[in-house]
XYZ file of C-alpha atoms in Angstrom:
67
model
C -0.036 0.094 -0.145
C 1.142 3.426 -0.881
C 1.710 5.815 2.056
C 1.525 9.624 1.894
C 3.747 11.559 4.138
C 4.374 15.146 5.227
C 7.407 15.406 3.345
C 6.152 14.631 -0.026
C 5.793 17.167 -2.692
C 2.166 18.090 -3.449
C 2.719 17.584 -7.472
C 4.032 14.083 -6.775
C 0.812 13.190 -4.817
C -1.123 14.407 -7.633
C 0.912 12.520 -10.371
C 0.051 9.194 -8.649
C -3.680 10.137 -8.776
C -4.948 13.292 -10.117
C -8.496 12.584 -8.447
C -6.680 13.240 -5.055
C -6.922 16.815 -5.945
C -10.399 16.834 -4.459
C -8.982 16.080 -1.089
C -6.687 18.820 -1.180
C -9.374 21.048 -2.284
C -11.903 20.030 0.477
C -9.156 20.626 3.118
C -8.603 24.217 2.105
C -5.528 23.922 -0.320
C -7.091 25.570 -3.583
C -3.689 26.460 -5.186
C -2.981 23.088 -6.746
C -2.226 24.743 -10.182
C 0.274 27.240 -8.302
C 3.925 27.037 -9.156
C 4.581 26.423 -5.469
C 2.746 22.906 -5.751
C 5.537 21.611 -7.887
C 8.218 22.276 -5.258
C 6.334 22.522 -1.892
C 5.732 19.683 0.472
C 2.376 18.853 2.071
C 3.748 20.224 5.556
C 4.897 23.422 4.021
C 1.577 23.991 2.327
C -0.462 23.372 5.262
C 1.961 25.853 7.482
C 1.227 28.447 4.911
C -2.530 28.073 4.937
C -2.858 27.355 8.636
C -4.004 23.668 8.161
C -3.336 20.524 10.091
C -1.151 18.292 7.827
C -1.779 15.263 9.898
C -5.486 15.658 9.107
C -4.736 15.961 5.303
C -2.317 13.070 5.442
C -4.786 10.799 7.192
C -7.516 11.635 4.566
C -5.007 10.921 1.533
C -3.762 7.583 3.049
C -7.371 6.614 3.613
C -8.067 7.417 -0.060
C -4.795 5.740 -1.315
C -5.585 2.715 0.786
C -9.085 2.320 -0.632
C -7.709 2.026 -4.284
């Protein structure tokens, strides 16, 4: 099973499954097309947007675990 972690680059997760974008959007990360998403980790993006990275990572891992 694939596991997402806080050090992963956002665009790398999206490359694995573009449909995971919905989770990022639901959690408040609406800048997936932003240049920063190609070099920013999940943790960095969450810090900038005042979000809890652990919650987002748990949701992403649940999503990838269901595939």
